[in-house]
Amino acid sequence: VAVGASLAATRGLGPGRDPGGFVLGAVLLLGLARLWAEAWVRGSAAHALAAASASLAGGGAYALWHWVFARLPGLPVAGQPGAFAVGAAIAVTTLMTALVSLQLRLPGAARSVAWARAYAAVANGFYLNTFANRWVLRLWPARPTVALDTGVAS
């Protein structure tokens, strides 16, 4: 992502000029990060060539479509983005980079007790649903309903 952002900056692109394009490009690069990581781990020339080819094809296709759609006739020309849009683009890119980095790190840490506990908490939504249900049921207690065919409360 840093290399891609640097290349975009040399072309006059970046979050200050086109926040949406910057975020989409970063997401594309992050999607390819998994492919790059596998090629790096496997270390074979075939995997490295496949990763480089996919990166060039994906990046080229993205740049081409971005260029084509920016020049379609009749589309309004966007003005200078505001500070909020630039900040949001940088925040989203940073968050996505952290999540992908964490995702790439998890398989190697699978045997760690701390990672297993963290995985259980994340997989269960940090148990926020349980706390929310308890809080809601204190405010609005649920009445038992009676099934019509059995007469048993559920």
mmCIF file of C-alpha atoms in Angstrom:
data_model
loop_
_atom_site.group_PDB
_atom_site.id
_atom_site.type_symbol
_atom_site.label_atom_id
_atom_site.label_comp_id
_atom_site.label_asym_id
_atom_site.label_seq_id
_atom_site.Cartn_x
_atom_site.Cartn_y
_atom_site.Cartn_z
ATOM 1 C CA VAL A 1 0.000 0.000 0.000
ATOM 2 C CA ALA A 2 2.862 2.377 0.836
ATOM 3 C CA VAL A 3 4.555 1.666 -2.509
ATOM 4 C CA GLY A 4 1.252 2.131 -4.342
ATOM 5 C CA ALA A 5 0.569 5.392 -2.505
ATOM 6 C CA SER A 6 4.062 6.628 -3.322
ATOM 7 C CA LEU A 7 3.605 5.794 -7.011
ATOM 8 C CA ALA A 8 0.224 7.527 -7.024
ATOM 9 C CA ALA A 9 1.759 10.598 -5.398
ATOM 10 C CA THR A 10 4.399 10.802 -8.142
ATOM 11 C CA ARG A 11 1.553 10.966 -10.672
ATOM 12 C CA GLY A 12 -0.220 13.715 -8.750
ATOM 13 C CA LEU A 13 -2.846 11.352 -7.340
ATOM 14 C CA GLY A 14 -3.608 10.670 -3.729
ATOM 15 C CA PRO A 15 -6.179 11.233 -1.026
ATOM 16 C CA GLY A 16 -5.894 15.002 -1.415
ATOM 17 C CA ARG A 17 -6.937 14.893 -5.056
ATOM 18 C CA ASP A 18 -9.169 11.810 -5.373
ATOM 19 C CA PRO A 19 -10.032 10.244 -1.993
ATOM 20 C CA GLY A 20 -12.355 7.620 -3.469
ATOM 21 C CA GLY A 21 -9.849 6.491 -6.056
ATOM 22 C CA PHE A 22 -7.140 6.380 -3.414
ATOM 23 C CA VAL A 23 -9.211 4.128 -1.142
ATOM 24 C CA LEU A 24 -10.227 1.839 -4.009
ATOM 25 C CA GLY A 25 -6.612 1.516 -5.106
ATOM 26 C CA ALA A 26 -5.537 0.749 -1.547
ATOM 27 C CA VAL A 27 -8.238 -1.910 -1.202
ATOM 28 C CA LEU A 28 -7.060 -3.471 -4.475
ATOM 29 C CA LEU A 29 -3.487 -3.571 -3.177
ATOM 30 C CA LEU A 30 -4.619 -5.013 0.134
ATOM 31 C CA GLY A 31 -6.565 -7.697 -1.692
ATOM 32 C CA LEU A 32 -3.390 -8.655 -3.511
ATOM 33 C CA ALA A 33 -1.401 -8.665 -0.249
ATOM 34 C CA ARG A 34 -2.621 -12.170 0.527
ATOM 35 C CA LEU A 35 -1.404 -13.384 -2.848
ATOM 36 C CA TRP A 36 1.966 -11.698 -2.295
ATOM 37 C CA ALA A 37 2.283 -13.194 1.184
ATOM 38 C CA GLU A 38 1.625 -16.711 -0.101
ATOM 39 C CA ALA A 39 4.157 -16.248 -2.897
ATOM 40 C CA TRP A 40 6.697 -15.012 -0.361
ATOM 41 C CA VAL A 41 6.098 -17.941 2.004
ATOM 42 C CA ARG A 42 6.197 -20.592 -0.717
ATOM 43 C CA GLY A 43 9.230 -18.964 -2.263
ATOM 44 C CA SER A 44 8.884 -20.563 -5.685
ATOM 45 C CA ALA A 45 9.471 -18.648 -8.888
ATOM 46 C CA ALA A 46 6.097 -19.764 -10.270
ATOM 47 C CA HIS A 47 4.215 -18.318 -7.292
ATOM 48 C CA ALA A 48 6.201 -15.079 -7.422
ATOM 49 C CA LEU A 49 5.509 -14.762 -11.162
ATOM 50 C CA ALA A 50 1.795 -15.438 -10.603
ATOM 51 C CA ALA A 51 1.634 -12.805 -7.855
ATOM 52 C CA ALA A 52 3.453 -10.226 -9.982
ATOM 53 C CA SER A 53 1.259 -10.980 -13.013
ATOM 54 C CA ALA A 54 -1.958 -10.743 -11.012
ATOM 55 C CA SER A 55 -0.774 -7.496 -9.447
ATOM 56 C CA LEU A 56 0.093 -5.930 -12.775
ATOM 57 C CA ALA A 57 -3.133 -7.118 -14.394
ATOM 58 C CA GLY A 58 -5.314 -5.991 -11.493
ATOM 59 C CA GLY A 59 -3.561 -2.663 -11.068
ATOM 60 C CA GLY A 60 -3.559 -2.011 -14.792
ATOM 61 C CA ALA A 61 -7.253 -2.857 -15.122
ATOM 62 C CA TYR A 62 -8.083 -0.612 -12.171
ATOM 63 C CA ALA A 63 -6.067 2.294 -13.572
ATOM 64 C CA LEU A 64 -7.581 1.845 -17.036
ATOM 65 C CA TRP A 65 -11.175 1.772 -15.788
ATOM 66 C CA HIS A 66 -10.542 4.723 -13.501
ATOM 67 C CA TRP A 67 -9.101 6.674 -16.452
ATOM 68 C CA VAL A 68 -11.991 5.657 -18.774
ATOM 69 C CA PHE A 69 -14.773 6.511 -16.352
ATOM 70 C CA ALA A 70 -13.165 9.827 -15.387
ATOM 71 C CA ARG A 71 -13.395 10.899 -19.031
ATOM 72 C CA LEU A 72 -16.941 9.820 -19.877
ATOM 73 C CA PRO A 73 -18.863 12.691 -21.479
ATOM 74 C CA GLY A 74 -21.602 14.361 -19.508
ATOM 75 C CA LEU A 75 -20.262 13.501 -16.059
ATOM 76 C CA PRO A 76 -19.867 16.378 -13.635
ATOM 77 C CA VAL A 77 -16.328 17.361 -12.755
ATOM 78 C CA ALA A 78 -15.611 16.938 -9.077
ATOM 79 C CA GLY A 79 -14.132 19.838 -7.183
ATOM 80 C CA GLN A 80 -11.388 19.787 -4.621
ATOM 81 C CA PRO A 81 -12.247 17.307 -1.841
ATOM 82 C CA GLY A 82 -12.726 18.649 1.644
ATOM 83 C CA ALA A 83 -10.630 17.868 4.676
ATOM 84 C CA PHE A 84 -13.216 15.387 5.954
ATOM 85 C CA ALA A 85 -13.084 13.338 2.724
ATOM 86 C CA VAL A 86 -9.290 13.265 2.785
ATOM 87 C CA GLY A 87 -9.212 12.302 6.465
ATOM 88 C CA ALA A 88 -11.843 9.609 5.942
ATOM 89 C CA ALA A 89 -9.876 8.159 3.012
ATOM 90 C CA ILE A 90 -6.714 7.988 5.098
ATOM 91 C CA ALA A 91 -8.584 6.511 8.084
ATOM 92 C CA VAL A 92 -10.292 3.833 5.982
ATOM 93 C CA THR A 93 -7.013 2.912 4.311
ATOM 94 C CA THR A 94 -5.249 2.716 7.666
ATOM 95 C CA LEU A 95 -7.994 0.560 9.172
ATOM 96 C CA MET A 96 -8.059 -1.784 6.179
ATOM 97 C CA THR A 97 -4.259 -2.089 6.257
ATOM 98 C CA ALA A 98 -4.365 -2.986 9.955
ATOM 99 C CA LEU A 99 -7.086 -5.584 9.385
ATOM 100 C CA VAL A 100 -5.269 -7.225 6.483
ATOM 101 C CA SER A 101 -2.019 -7.231 8.476
ATOM 102 C CA LEU A 102 -3.820 -8.897 11.358
ATOM 103 C CA GLN A 103 -5.402 -11.423 9.005
ATOM 104 C CA LEU A 104 -2.004 -12.292 7.541
ATOM 105 C CA ARG A 105 -0.549 -12.647 11.036
ATOM 106 C CA LEU A 106 -3.252 -14.925 12.473
ATOM 107 C CA PRO A 107 -2.309 -18.227 10.793
ATOM 108 C CA GLY A 108 1.212 -18.068 12.231
ATOM 109 C CA ALA A 109 -0.069 -17.344 15.732
ATOM 110 C CA ALA A 110 -2.733 -20.062 15.810
ATOM 111 C CA ARG A 111 -0.950 -22.029 18.538
ATOM 112 C CA SER A 112 -0.777 -19.082 20.929
ATOM 113 C CA VAL A 113 -3.220 -19.101 23.860
ATOM 114 C CA ALA A 114 -3.633 -15.323 23.689
ATOM 115 C CA TRP A 115 -4.574 -15.495 19.983
ATOM 116 C CA ALA A 116 -7.039 -18.325 20.660
ATOM 117 C CA ARG A 117 -8.762 -16.218 23.333
ATOM 118 C CA ALA A 118 -8.797 -13.166 21.070
ATOM 119 C CA TYR A 119 -10.269 -15.248 18.244
ATOM 120 C CA ALA A 120 -13.052 -16.526 20.513
ATOM 121 C CA ALA A 121 -13.912 -12.989 21.606
ATOM 122 C CA VAL A 122 -13.913 -11.632 18.043
ATOM 123 C CA ALA A 123 -15.893 -14.585 16.670
ATOM 124 C CA ASN A 124 -18.563 -13.925 19.307
ATOM 125 C CA GLY A 125 -18.725 -10.193 18.609
ATOM 126 C CA PHE A 126 -16.943 -9.383 21.872
ATOM 127 C CA TYR A 127 -20.129 -10.700 23.528
ATOM 128 C CA LEU A 128 -21.799 -7.344 22.905
ATOM 129 C CA ASN A 129 -25.005 -9.059 21.764
ATOM 130 C CA THR A 130 -25.297 -10.843 25.110
ATOM 131 C CA PHE A 131 -24.881 -7.570 27.023
ATOM 132 C CA ALA A 132 -27.338 -5.788 24.725
ATOM 133 C CA ASN A 133 -29.942 -8.550 25.146
ATOM 134 C CA ARG A 134 -29.656 -8.416 28.937
ATOM 135 C CA TRP A 135 -29.975 -4.634 28.927
ATOM 136 C CA VAL A 136 -33.004 -4.670 26.614
ATOM 137 C CA LEU A 137 -34.715 -7.419 28.629
ATOM 138 C CA ARG A 138 -34.295 -5.352 31.802
ATOM 139 C CA LEU A 139 -36.049 -2.422 30.129
ATOM 140 C CA TRP A 140 -38.684 -4.467 28.301
ATOM 141 C CA PRO A 141 -39.113 -7.902 29.888
ATOM 142 C CA ALA A 142 -40.398 -10.488 27.451
ATOM 143 C CA ARG A 143 -43.666 -12.166 28.330
ATOM 144 C CA PRO A 144 -43.875 -15.899 27.757
ATOM 145 C CA THR A 145 -46.017 -16.855 24.803
ATOM 146 C CA VAL A 146 -48.378 -19.797 24.769
ATOM 147 C CA ALA A 147 -48.312 -22.082 21.781
ATOM 148 C CA LEU A 148 -51.863 -22.635 20.527
ATOM 149 C CA ASP A 149 -51.529 -26.294 19.628
ATOM 150 C CA THR A 150 -49.623 -27.584 22.698
ATOM 151 C CA GLY A 151 -50.537 -25.186 25.487
ATOM 152 C CA VAL A 152 -46.870 -25.129 26.584
ATOM 153 C CA ALA A 153 -45.221 -21.826 27.388
ATOM 154 C CA SER A 154 -42.179 -21.101 25.281
#
